[in-house]
Amino acid sequence: MSGFRLSGAGGTPGGLVSFFVGLGMAVAGAYMLTSQVSVHGGSWTIGGYSAFGLSLVPLLFGIGMLFFDGSSRLGFLLVFIGLVIIAAGILMNLTIYFVPTSLFNTLMMLGLTAGGIGLVVRSLR
């Protein structure tokens, strides 16, 4: 243990305090920013009809194939494709709104986030 030396962030001396201050600023700014966002879900429609059931078809075929043969590569592929289709459908049907807030609050949120990221990056060089 004679060669052990405690160093700061990024292996350089003196960067530990600015790293944690910057991390705290970035986390606080990101928390404030995300608390001002409202997310609403929509419906899956194709031509006016619900399309969620259609997105389950590859997943259900893949699960059925895996119950028949647990080592089926096609079954695993269909399950994976089905999960990707469902996740993409959920994300594509989200509506995201920025809740009205004052200019001061917006500048504080963005300034804390940008300044914190800047301090973290500076402490790592």
PDB file of N, CA, C and O in Angstrom, residues 50-124:
ATOM      1  N   SER A  50     -58.538   0.987 -33.251  1.00  0.00           N
ATOM      2  CA  SER A  50     -57.488   0.719 -32.276  1.00  0.00           C
ATOM      3  C   SER A  50     -56.482  -0.271 -32.849  1.00  0.00           C
ATOM      4  O   SER A  50     -56.856  -1.298 -33.410  1.00  0.00           O
ATOM      5  N   ALA A  51     -55.197   0.029 -32.690  1.00  0.00           N
ATOM      6  CA  ALA A  51     -54.145  -0.812 -33.260  1.00  0.00           C
ATOM      7  C   ALA A  51     -53.309  -1.509 -32.198  1.00  0.00           C
ATOM      8  O   ALA A  51     -52.336  -2.182 -32.530  1.00  0.00           O
ATOM      9  N   PHE A  52     -53.669  -1.406 -30.923  1.00  0.00           N
ATOM     10  CA  PHE A  52     -52.860  -2.023 -29.884  1.00  0.00           C
ATOM     11  C   PHE A  52     -52.877  -3.543 -29.993  1.00  0.00           C
ATOM     12  O   PHE A  52     -51.856  -4.199 -29.834  1.00  0.00           O
ATOM     13  N   GLY A  53     -54.030  -4.125 -30.279  1.00  0.00           N
ATOM     14  CA  GLY A  53     -54.130  -5.576 -30.401  1.00  0.00           C
ATOM     15  C   GLY A  53     -53.255  -6.122 -31.509  1.00  0.00           C
ATOM     16  O   GLY A  53     -52.650  -7.188 -31.384  1.00  0.00           O
ATOM     17  N   LEU A  54     -53.153  -5.388 -32.616  1.00  0.00           N
ATOM     18  CA  LEU A  54     -52.318  -5.806 -33.729  1.00  0.00           C
ATOM     19  C   LEU A  54     -50.840  -5.812 -33.348  1.00  0.00           C
ATOM     20  O   LEU A  54     -50.074  -6.647 -33.834  1.00  0.00           O
ATOM     21  N   SER A  55     -50.446  -4.921 -32.456  1.00  0.00           N
ATOM     22  CA  SER A  55     -49.044  -4.874 -32.044  1.00  0.00           C
ATOM     23  C   SER A  55     -48.677  -6.042 -31.138  1.00  0.00           C
ATOM     24  O   SER A  55     -47.496  -6.318 -30.946  1.00  0.00           O
ATOM     25  N   LEU A  56     -49.655  -6.742 -30.582  1.00  0.00           N
ATOM     26  CA  LEU A  56     -49.383  -7.887 -29.719  1.00  0.00           C
ATOM     27  C   LEU A  56     -49.147  -9.185 -30.482  1.00  0.00           C
ATOM     28  O   LEU A  56     -48.668 -10.164 -29.912  1.00  0.00           O
ATOM     29  N   VAL A  57     -49.471  -9.221 -31.770  1.00  0.00           N
ATOM     30  CA  VAL A  57     -49.402 -10.463 -32.549  1.00  0.00           C
ATOM     31  C   VAL A  57     -47.985 -11.065 -32.555  1.00  0.00           C
ATOM     32  O   VAL A  57     -47.835 -12.258 -32.244  1.00  0.00           O
ATOM     33  N   PRO A  58     -46.917 -10.323 -32.883  1.00  0.00           N
ATOM     34  CA  PRO A  58     -45.592 -10.956 -32.883  1.00  0.00           C
ATOM     35  C   PRO A  58     -45.185 -11.451 -31.492  1.00  0.00           C
ATOM     36  O   PRO A  58     -44.577 -12.517 -31.363  1.00  0.00           O
ATOM     37  N   LEU A  59     -45.530 -10.690 -30.456  1.00  0.00           N
ATOM     38  CA  LEU A  59     -45.191 -11.100 -29.095  1.00  0.00           C
ATOM     39  C   LEU A  59     -45.893 -12.400 -28.733  1.00  0.00           C
ATOM     40  O   LEU A  59     -45.266 -13.324 -28.198  1.00  0.00           O
ATOM     41  N   LEU A  60     -47.166 -12.506 -29.037  1.00  0.00           N
ATOM     42  CA  LEU A  60     -47.916 -13.715 -28.687  1.00  0.00           C
ATOM     43  C   LEU A  60     -47.437 -14.926 -29.482  1.00  0.00           C
ATOM     44  O   LEU A  60     -47.335 -16.032 -28.929  1.00  0.00           O
ATOM     45  N   PHE A  61     -47.138 -14.756 -30.782  1.00  0.00           N
ATOM     46  CA  PHE A  61     -46.587 -15.867 -31.566  1.00  0.00           C
ATOM     47  C   PHE A  61     -45.235 -16.305 -31.008  1.00  0.00           C
ATOM     48  O   PHE A  61     -44.943 -17.499 -30.921  1.00  0.00           O
ATOM     49  N   GLY A  62     -44.406 -15.346 -30.637  1.00  0.00           N
ATOM     50  CA  GLY A  62     -43.097 -15.680 -30.067  1.00  0.00           C
ATOM     51  C   GLY A  62     -43.218 -16.409 -28.747  1.00  0.00           C
ATOM     52  O   GLY A  62     -42.497 -17.384 -28.498  1.00  0.00           O
ATOM     53  N   ILE A  63     -44.123 -15.978 -27.879  1.00  0.00           N
ATOM     54  CA  ILE A  63     -44.329 -16.670 -26.598  1.00  0.00           C
ATOM     55  C   ILE A  63     -44.836 -18.085 -26.852  1.00  0.00           C
ATOM     56  O   ILE A  63     -44.394 -19.043 -26.209  1.00  0.00           O
ATOM     57  N   GLY A  64     -45.757 -18.225 -27.790  1.00  0.00           N
ATOM     58  CA  GLY A  64     -46.259 -19.564 -28.121  1.00  0.00           C
ATOM     59  C   GLY A  64     -45.152 -20.465 -28.633  1.00  0.00           C
ATOM     60  O   GLY A  64     -45.081 -21.651 -28.257  1.00  0.00           O
ATOM     61  N   MET A  65     -44.291 -19.939 -29.489  1.00  0.00           N
ATOM     62  CA  MET A  65     -43.188 -20.744 -30.011  1.00  0.00           C
ATOM     63  C   MET A  65     -42.209 -21.132 -28.911  1.00  0.00           C
ATOM     64  O   MET A  65     -41.676 -22.246 -28.918  1.00  0.00           O
ATOM     65  N   LEU A  66     -41.989 -20.235 -27.959  1.00  0.00           N
ATOM     66  CA  LEU A  66     -41.069 -20.557 -26.860  1.00  0.00           C
ATOM     67  C   LEU A  66     -41.665 -21.582 -25.903  1.00  0.00           C
ATOM     68  O   LEU A  66     -40.932 -22.383 -25.318  1.00  0.00           O
ATOM     69  N   PHE A  67     -42.978 -21.607 -25.740  1.00  0.00           N
ATOM     70  CA  PHE A  67     -43.587 -22.645 -24.924  1.00  0.00           C
ATOM     71  C   PHE A  67     -43.501 -24.000 -25.628  1.00  0.00           C
ATOM     72  O   PHE A  67     -43.381 -25.032 -24.975  1.00  0.00           O
ATOM     73  N   PHE A  68     -43.572 -24.000 -26.966  1.00  0.00           N
ATOM     74  CA  PHE A  68     -43.461 -25.239 -27.717  1.00  0.00           C
ATOM     75  C   PHE A  68     -42.026 -25.749 -27.724  1.00  0.00           C
ATOM     76  O   PHE A  68     -41.769 -26.923 -27.512  1.00  0.00           O
ATOM     77  N   ASP A  69     -41.061 -24.847 -27.978  1.00  0.00           N
ATOM     78  CA  ASP A  69     -39.645 -25.204 -28.020  1.00  0.00           C
ATOM     79  C   ASP A  69     -38.862 -24.066 -27.358  1.00  0.00           C
ATOM     80  O   ASP A  69     -38.702 -22.995 -27.938  1.00  0.00           O
ATOM     81  N   GLY A  70     -38.373 -24.297 -26.163  1.00  0.00           N
ATOM     82  CA  GLY A  70     -37.718 -23.262 -25.365  1.00  0.00           C
ATOM     83  C   GLY A  70     -36.430 -22.728 -25.944  1.00  0.00           C
ATOM     84  O   GLY A  70     -35.930 -21.693 -25.493  1.00  0.00           O
ATOM     85  N   SER A  71     -35.857 -23.408 -26.944  1.00  0.00           N
ATOM     86  CA  SER A  71     -34.604 -22.924 -27.531  1.00  0.00           C
ATOM     87  C   SER A  71     -34.806 -22.380 -28.946  1.00  0.00           C
ATOM     88  O   SER A  71     -33.842 -22.240 -29.687  1.00  0.00           O
ATOM     89  N   SER A  72     -36.028 -22.043 -29.295  1.00  0.00           N
ATOM     90  CA  SER A  72     -36.336 -21.549 -30.635  1.00  0.00           C
ATOM     91  C   SER A  72     -35.798 -20.133 -30.821  1.00  0.00           C
ATOM     92  O   SER A  72     -36.195 -19.200 -30.123  1.00  0.00           O
ATOM     93  N   ARG A  73     -34.905 -19.980 -31.787  1.00  0.00           N
ATOM     94  CA  ARG A  73     -34.348 -18.652 -32.070  1.00  0.00           C
ATOM     95  C   ARG A  73     -35.407 -17.733 -32.675  1.00  0.00           C
ATOM     96  O   ARG A  73     -35.442 -16.548 -32.386  1.00  0.00           O
ATOM     97  N   LEU A  74     -36.264 -18.295 -33.506  1.00  0.00           N
ATOM     98  CA  LEU A  74     -37.336 -17.500 -34.097  1.00  0.00           C
ATOM     99  C   LEU A  74     -38.297 -17.016 -33.016  1.00  0.00           C
ATOM    100  O   LEU A  74     -38.776 -15.877 -33.061  1.00  0.00           O
ATOM    101  N   GLY A  75     -38.556 -17.856 -32.013  1.00  0.00           N
ATOM    102  CA  GLY A  75     -39.414 -17.453 -30.899  1.00  0.00           C
ATOM    103  C   GLY A  75     -38.820 -16.288 -30.128  1.00  0.00           C
ATOM    104  O   GLY A  75     -39.511 -15.314 -29.800  1.00  0.00           O
ATOM    105  N   PHE A  76     -37.518 -16.367 -29.821  1.00  0.00           N
ATOM    106  CA  PHE A  76     -36.856 -15.258 -29.131  1.00  0.00           C
ATOM    107  C   PHE A  76     -36.868 -14.002 -29.985  1.00  0.00           C
ATOM    108  O   PHE A  76     -37.076 -12.896 -29.473  1.00  0.00           O
ATOM    109  N   LEU A  77     -36.647 -14.152 -31.276  1.00  0.00           N
ATOM    110  CA  LEU A  77     -36.662 -12.997 -32.179  1.00  0.00           C
ATOM    111  C   LEU A  77     -38.043 -12.346 -32.213  1.00  0.00           C
ATOM    112  O   LEU A  77     -38.162 -11.119 -32.143  1.00  0.00           O
ATOM    113  N   LEU A  78     -39.104 -13.157 -32.280  1.00  0.00           N
ATOM    114  CA  LEU A  78     -40.454 -12.600 -32.304  1.00  0.00           C
ATOM    115  C   LEU A  78     -40.807 -11.910 -30.986  1.00  0.00           C
ATOM    116  O   LEU A  78     -41.469 -10.869 -30.977  1.00  0.00           O
ATOM    117  N   VAL A  79     -40.388 -12.484 -29.858  1.00  0.00           N
ATOM    118  CA  VAL A  79     -40.632 -11.833 -28.565  1.00  0.00           C
ATOM    119  C   VAL A  79     -39.911 -10.495 -28.510  1.00  0.00           C
ATOM    120  O   VAL A  79     -40.483  -9.476 -28.096  1.00  0.00           O
ATOM    121  N   PHE A  80     -38.659 -10.469 -28.956  1.00  0.00           N
ATOM    122  CA  PHE A  80     -37.896  -9.221 -28.958  1.00  0.00           C
ATOM    123  C   PHE A  80     -38.547  -8.183 -29.869  1.00  0.00           C
ATOM    124  O   PHE A  80     -38.712  -7.018 -29.488  1.00  0.00           O
ATOM    125  N   ILE A  81     -38.926  -8.588 -31.082  1.00  0.00           N
ATOM    126  CA  ILE A  81     -39.572  -7.665 -32.013  1.00  0.00           C
ATOM    127  C   ILE A  81     -40.891  -7.155 -31.448  1.00  0.00           C
ATOM    128  O   ILE A  81     -41.207  -5.971 -31.542  1.00  0.00           O
ATOM    129  N   GLY A  82     -41.671  -8.034 -30.824  1.00  0.00           N
ATOM    130  CA  GLY A  82     -42.940  -7.629 -30.221  1.00  0.00           C
ATOM    131  C   GLY A  82     -42.746  -6.614 -29.109  1.00  0.00           C
ATOM    132  O   GLY A  82     -43.484  -5.624 -29.017  1.00  0.00           O
ATOM    133  N   LEU A  83     -41.739  -6.833 -28.247  1.00  0.00           N
ATOM    134  CA  LEU A  83     -41.477  -5.880 -27.165  1.00  0.00           C
ATOM    135  C   LEU A  83     -41.003  -4.531 -27.708  1.00  0.00           C
ATOM    136  O   LEU A  83     -41.379  -3.476 -27.186  1.00  0.00           O
ATOM    137  N   VAL A  84     -40.193  -4.558 -28.777  1.00  0.00           N
ATOM    138  CA  VAL A  84     -39.731  -3.304 -29.383  1.00  0.00           C
ATOM    139  C   VAL A  84     -40.904  -2.547 -29.989  1.00  0.00           C
ATOM    140  O   VAL A  84     -41.017  -1.320 -29.838  1.00  0.00           O
ATOM    141  N   ILE A  85     -41.809  -3.259 -30.660  1.00  0.00           N
ATOM    142  CA  ILE A  85     -42.982  -2.610 -31.259  1.00  0.00           C
ATOM    143  C   ILE A  85     -43.855  -1.975 -30.185  1.00  0.00           C
ATOM    144  O   ILE A  85     -44.314  -0.836 -30.321  1.00  0.00           O
ATOM    145  N   ILE A  86     -44.072  -2.682 -29.077  1.00  0.00           N
ATOM    146  CA  ILE A  86     -44.910  -2.148 -27.998  1.00  0.00           C
ATOM    147  C   ILE A  86     -44.244  -0.936 -27.355  1.00  0.00           C
ATOM    148  O   ILE A  86     -44.888   0.094 -27.119  1.00  0.00           O
ATOM    149  N   ALA A  87     -42.937  -1.027 -27.066  1.00  0.00           N
ATOM    150  CA  ALA A  87     -42.234   0.110 -26.450  1.00  0.00           C
ATOM    151  C   ALA A  87     -42.223   1.317 -27.383  1.00  0.00           C
ATOM    152  O   ALA A  87     -42.450   2.456 -26.942  1.00  0.00           O
ATOM    153  N   ALA A  88     -41.982   1.089 -28.669  1.00  0.00           N
ATOM    154  CA  ALA A  88     -41.977   2.197 -29.629  1.00  0.00           C
ATOM    155  C   ALA A  88     -43.365   2.809 -29.750  1.00  0.00           C
ATOM    156  O   ALA A  88     -43.508   4.034 -29.849  1.00  0.00           O
ATOM    157  N   GLY A  89     -44.400   1.985 -29.739  1.00  0.00           N
ATOM    158  CA  GLY A  89     -45.766   2.501 -29.823  1.00  0.00           C
ATOM    159  C   GLY A  89     -46.134   3.348 -28.624  1.00  0.00           C
ATOM    160  O   GLY A  89     -46.802   4.382 -28.760  1.00  0.00           O
ATOM    161  N   ILE A  90     -45.700   2.933 -27.446  1.00  0.00           N
ATOM    162  CA  ILE A  90     -45.979   3.728 -26.238  1.00  0.00           C
ATOM    163  C   ILE A  90     -45.265   5.069 -26.323  1.00  0.00           C
ATOM    164  O   ILE A  90     -45.849   6.123 -26.050  1.00  0.00           O
ATOM    165  N   LEU A  91     -43.977   5.051 -26.701  1.00  0.00           N
ATOM    166  CA  LEU A  91     -43.216   6.303 -26.774  1.00  0.00           C
ATOM    167  C   LEU A  91     -43.737   7.230 -27.867  1.00  0.00           C
ATOM    168  O   LEU A  91     -43.748   8.447 -27.701  1.00  0.00           O
ATOM    169  N   MET A  92     -44.176   6.674 -28.997  1.00  0.00           N
ATOM    170  CA  MET A  92     -44.643   7.516 -30.099  1.00  0.00           C
ATOM    171  C   MET A  92     -45.987   8.156 -29.800  1.00  0.00           C
ATOM    172  O   MET A  92     -46.326   9.174 -30.395  1.00  0.00           O
ATOM    173  N   ASN A  93     -46.760   7.598 -28.884  1.00  0.00           N
ATOM    174  CA  ASN A  93     -48.078   8.144 -28.593  1.00  0.00           C
ATOM    175  C   ASN A  93     -48.098   9.009 -27.340  1.00  0.00           C
ATOM    176  O   ASN A  93     -49.164   9.341 -26.832  1.00  0.00           O
ATOM    177  N   LEU A  94     -46.927   9.378 -26.823  1.00  0.00           N
ATOM    178  CA  LEU A  94     -46.859  10.289 -25.689  1.00  0.00           C
ATOM    179  C   LEU A  94     -46.891  11.730 -26.177  1.00  0.00           C
ATOM    180  O   LEU A  94     -46.303  12.074 -27.200  1.00  0.00           O
ATOM    181  N   THR A  95     -47.587  12.557 -25.441  1.00  0.00           N
ATOM    182  CA  THR A  95     -47.599  13.992 -25.707  1.00  0.00           C
ATOM    183  C   THR A  95     -46.940  14.676 -24.522  1.00  0.00           C
ATOM    184  O   THR A  95     -47.370  14.496 -23.385  1.00  0.00           O
ATOM    185  N   ILE A  96     -45.896  15.447 -24.787  1.00  0.00           N
ATOM    186  CA  ILE A  96     -45.112  16.069 -23.722  1.00  0.00           C
ATOM    187  C   ILE A  96     -45.300  17.576 -23.796  1.00  0.00           C
ATOM    188  O   ILE A  96     -45.108  18.184 -24.852  1.00  0.00           O
ATOM    189  N   TYR A  97     -45.704  18.172 -22.666  1.00  0.00           N
ATOM    190  CA  TYR A  97     -45.921  19.612 -22.566  1.00  0.00           C
ATOM    191  C   TYR A  97     -44.978  20.193 -21.528  1.00  0.00           C
ATOM    192  O   TYR A  97     -44.749  19.599 -20.479  1.00  0.00           O
ATOM    193  N   PHE A  98     -44.465  21.387 -21.817  1.00  0.00           N
ATOM    194  CA  PHE A  98     -43.699  22.144 -20.835  1.00  0.00           C
ATOM    195  C   PHE A  98     -44.694  23.052 -20.123  1.00  0.00           C
ATOM    196  O   PHE A  98     -45.309  23.915 -20.738  1.00  0.00           O
ATOM    197  N   VAL A  99     -44.868  22.842 -18.817  1.00  0.00           N
ATOM    198  CA  VAL A  99     -45.831  23.609 -18.033  1.00  0.00           C
ATOM    199  C   VAL A  99     -45.380  25.067 -17.988  1.00  0.00           C
ATOM    200  O   VAL A  99     -44.193  25.356 -17.799  1.00  0.00           O
ATOM    201  N   PRO A 100     -46.303  26.017 -18.177  1.00  0.00           N
ATOM    202  CA  PRO A 100     -45.911  27.433 -18.130  1.00  0.00           C
ATOM    203  C   PRO A 100     -45.250  27.798 -16.803  1.00  0.00           C
ATOM    204  O   PRO A 100     -45.733  27.433 -15.726  1.00  0.00           O
ATOM    205  N   THR A 101     -44.134  28.482 -16.888  1.00  0.00           N
ATOM    206  CA  THR A 101     -43.397  28.919 -15.708  1.00  0.00           C
ATOM    207  C   THR A 101     -42.769  30.273 -16.016  1.00  0.00           C
ATOM    208  O   THR A 101     -42.762  30.724 -17.156  1.00  0.00           O
ATOM    209  N   SER A 102     -42.240  30.904 -15.008  1.00  0.00           N
ATOM    210  CA  SER A 102     -41.665  32.234 -15.206  1.00  0.00           C
ATOM    211  C   SER A 102     -40.306  32.134 -15.904  1.00  0.00           C
ATOM    212  O   SER A 102     -39.658  31.090 -15.907  1.00  0.00           O
ATOM    213  N   LEU A 103     -39.878  33.236 -16.490  1.00  0.00           N
ATOM    214  CA  LEU A 103     -38.587  33.284 -17.157  1.00  0.00           C
ATOM    215  C   LEU A 103     -37.457  33.048 -16.154  1.00  0.00           C
ATOM    216  O   LEU A 103     -36.491  32.346 -16.458  1.00  0.00           O
ATOM    217  N   PHE A 104     -37.602  33.587 -14.954  1.00  0.00           N
ATOM    218  CA  PHE A 104     -36.576  33.400 -13.921  1.00  0.00           C
ATOM    219  C   PHE A 104     -36.404  31.922 -13.594  1.00  0.00           C
ATOM    220  O   PHE A 104     -35.275  31.425 -13.513  1.00  0.00           O
ATOM    221  N   ASN A 105     -37.516  31.205 -13.393  1.00  0.00           N
ATOM    222  CA  ASN A 105     -37.426  29.776 -13.082  1.00  0.00           C
ATOM    223  C   ASN A 105     -36.798  28.996 -14.232  1.00  0.00           C
ATOM    224  O   ASN A 105     -35.995  28.087 -14.018  1.00  0.00           O
ATOM    225  N   THR A 106     -37.161  29.347 -15.461  1.00  0.00           N
ATOM    226  CA  THR A 106     -36.591  28.661 -16.619  1.00  0.00           C
ATOM    227  C   THR A 106     -35.086  28.897 -16.698  1.00  0.00           C
ATOM    228  O   THR A 106     -34.314  27.966 -16.944  1.00  0.00           O
ATOM    229  N   LEU A 107     -34.656  30.148 -16.489  1.00  0.00           N
ATOM    230  CA  LEU A 107     -33.218  30.446 -16.513  1.00  0.00           C
ATOM    231  C   LEU A 107     -32.484  29.741 -15.384  1.00  0.00           C
ATOM    232  O   LEU A 107     -31.349  29.280 -15.568  1.00  0.00           O
ATOM    233  N   MET A 108     -33.103  29.643 -14.213  1.00  0.00           N
ATOM    234  CA  MET A 108     -32.481  28.927 -13.093  1.00  0.00           C
ATOM    235  C   MET A 108     -32.319  27.450 -13.418  1.00  0.00           C
ATOM    236  O   MET A 108     -31.254  26.860 -13.171  1.00  0.00           O
ATOM    237  N   MET A 109     -33.364  26.837 -13.968  1.00  0.00           N
ATOM    238  CA  MET A 109     -33.303  25.411 -14.294  1.00  0.00           C
ATOM    239  C   MET A 109     -32.220  25.133 -15.334  1.00  0.00           C
ATOM    240  O   MET A 109     -31.385  24.241 -15.157  1.00  0.00           O
ATOM    241  N   LEU A 110     -32.233  25.898 -16.420  1.00  0.00           N
ATOM    242  CA  LEU A 110     -31.264  25.666 -17.485  1.00  0.00           C
ATOM    243  C   LEU A 110     -29.857  26.076 -17.068  1.00  0.00           C
ATOM    244  O   LEU A 110     -28.872  25.418 -17.425  1.00  0.00           O
ATOM    245  N   GLY A 111     -29.744  27.169 -16.305  1.00  0.00           N
ATOM    246  CA  GLY A 111     -28.429  27.614 -15.834  1.00  0.00           C
ATOM    247  C   GLY A 111     -27.796  26.635 -14.870  1.00  0.00           C
ATOM    248  O   GLY A 111     -26.590  26.355 -14.960  1.00  0.00           O
ATOM    249  N   LEU A 112     -28.570  26.106 -13.932  1.00  0.00           N
ATOM    250  CA  LEU A 112     -28.034  25.106 -13.005  1.00  0.00           C
ATOM    251  C   LEU A 112     -27.589  23.855 -13.739  1.00  0.00           C
ATOM    252  O   LEU A 112     -26.522  23.302 -13.464  1.00  0.00           O
ATOM    253  N   THR A 113     -28.404  23.410 -14.687  1.00  0.00           N
ATOM    254  CA  THR A 113     -28.058  22.196 -15.423  1.00  0.00           C
ATOM    255  C   THR A 113     -26.799  22.407 -16.260  1.00  0.00           C
ATOM    256  O   THR A 113     -25.864  21.596 -16.208  1.00  0.00           O
ATOM    257  N   ALA A 114     -26.743  23.483 -17.025  1.00  0.00           N
ATOM    258  CA  ALA A 114     -25.577  23.742 -17.884  1.00  0.00           C
ATOM    259  C   ALA A 114     -24.328  24.021 -17.056  1.00  0.00           C
ATOM    260  O   ALA A 114     -23.242  23.508 -17.356  1.00  0.00           O
ATOM    261  N   GLY A 115     -24.457  24.835 -16.010  1.00  0.00           N
ATOM    262  CA  GLY A 115     -23.302  25.123 -15.158  1.00  0.00           C
ATOM    263  C   GLY A 115     -22.789  23.889 -14.440  1.00  0.00           C
ATOM    264  O   GLY A 115     -21.579  23.688 -14.303  1.00  0.00           O
ATOM    265  N   GLY A 116     -23.692  23.041 -13.970  1.00  0.00           N
ATOM    266  CA  GLY A 116     -23.290  21.807 -13.302  1.00  0.00           C
ATOM    267  C   GLY A 116     -22.568  20.861 -14.237  1.00  0.00           C
ATOM    268  O   GLY A 116     -21.536  20.279 -13.879  1.00  0.00           O
ATOM    269  N   ILE A 117     -23.087  20.727 -15.452  1.00  0.00           N
ATOM    270  CA  ILE A 117     -22.421  19.864 -16.421  1.00  0.00           C
ATOM    271  C   ILE A 117     -21.038  20.423 -16.764  1.00  0.00           C
ATOM    272  O   ILE A 117     -20.054  19.678 -16.874  1.00  0.00           O
ATOM    273  N   GLY A 118     -20.942  21.755 -16.879  1.00  0.00           N
ATOM    274  CA  GLY A 118     -19.647  22.380 -17.154  1.00  0.00           C
ATOM    275  C   GLY A 118     -18.636  22.123 -16.048  1.00  0.00           C
ATOM    276  O   GLY A 118     -17.468  21.829 -16.314  1.00  0.00           O
ATOM    277  N   LEU A 119     -19.070  22.218 -14.780  1.00  0.00           N
ATOM    278  CA  LEU A 119     -18.152  21.955 -13.668  1.00  0.00           C
ATOM    279  C   LEU A 119     -17.715  20.497 -13.622  1.00  0.00           C
ATOM    280  O   LEU A 119     -16.561  20.187 -13.336  1.00  0.00           O
ATOM    281  N   VAL A 120     -18.648  19.595 -13.905  1.00  0.00           N
ATOM    282  CA  VAL A 120     -18.297  18.167 -13.898  1.00  0.00           C
ATOM    283  C   VAL A 120     -17.278  17.881 -14.991  1.00  0.00           C
ATOM    284  O   VAL A 120     -16.278  17.191 -14.752  1.00  0.00           O
ATOM    285  N   VAL A 121     -17.498  18.398 -16.187  1.00  0.00           N
ATOM    286  CA  VAL A 121     -16.562  18.161 -17.286  1.00  0.00           C
ATOM    287  C   VAL A 121     -15.210  18.782 -16.985  1.00  0.00           C
ATOM    288  O   VAL A 121     -14.153  18.172 -17.249  1.00  0.00           O
ATOM    289  N   ARG A 122     -15.197  19.993 -16.415  1.00  0.00           N
ATOM    290  CA  ARG A 122     -13.923  20.649 -16.092  1.00  0.00           C
ATOM    291  C   ARG A 122     -13.140  19.857 -15.035  1.00  0.00           C
ATOM    292  O   ARG A 122     -11.918  19.755 -15.102  1.00  0.00           O
ATOM    293  N   SER A 123     -13.853  19.265 -14.081  1.00  0.00           N
ATOM    294  CA  SER A 123     -13.146  18.532 -13.027  1.00  0.00           C
ATOM    295  C   SER A 123     -12.580  17.210 -13.532  1.00  0.00           C
ATOM    296  O   SER A 123     -11.688  16.637 -12.899  1.00  0.00           O
ATOM    297  N   LEU A 124     -13.065  16.704 -14.651  1.00  0.00           N
ATOM    298  CA  LEU A 124     -12.591  15.422 -15.167  1.00  0.00           C
ATOM    299  C   LEU A 124     -11.377  15.533 -16.083  1.00  0.00           C
ATOM    300  O   LEU A 124     -10.817  14.548 -16.474  1.00  0.00           O
TER     301      LEU A 124
END
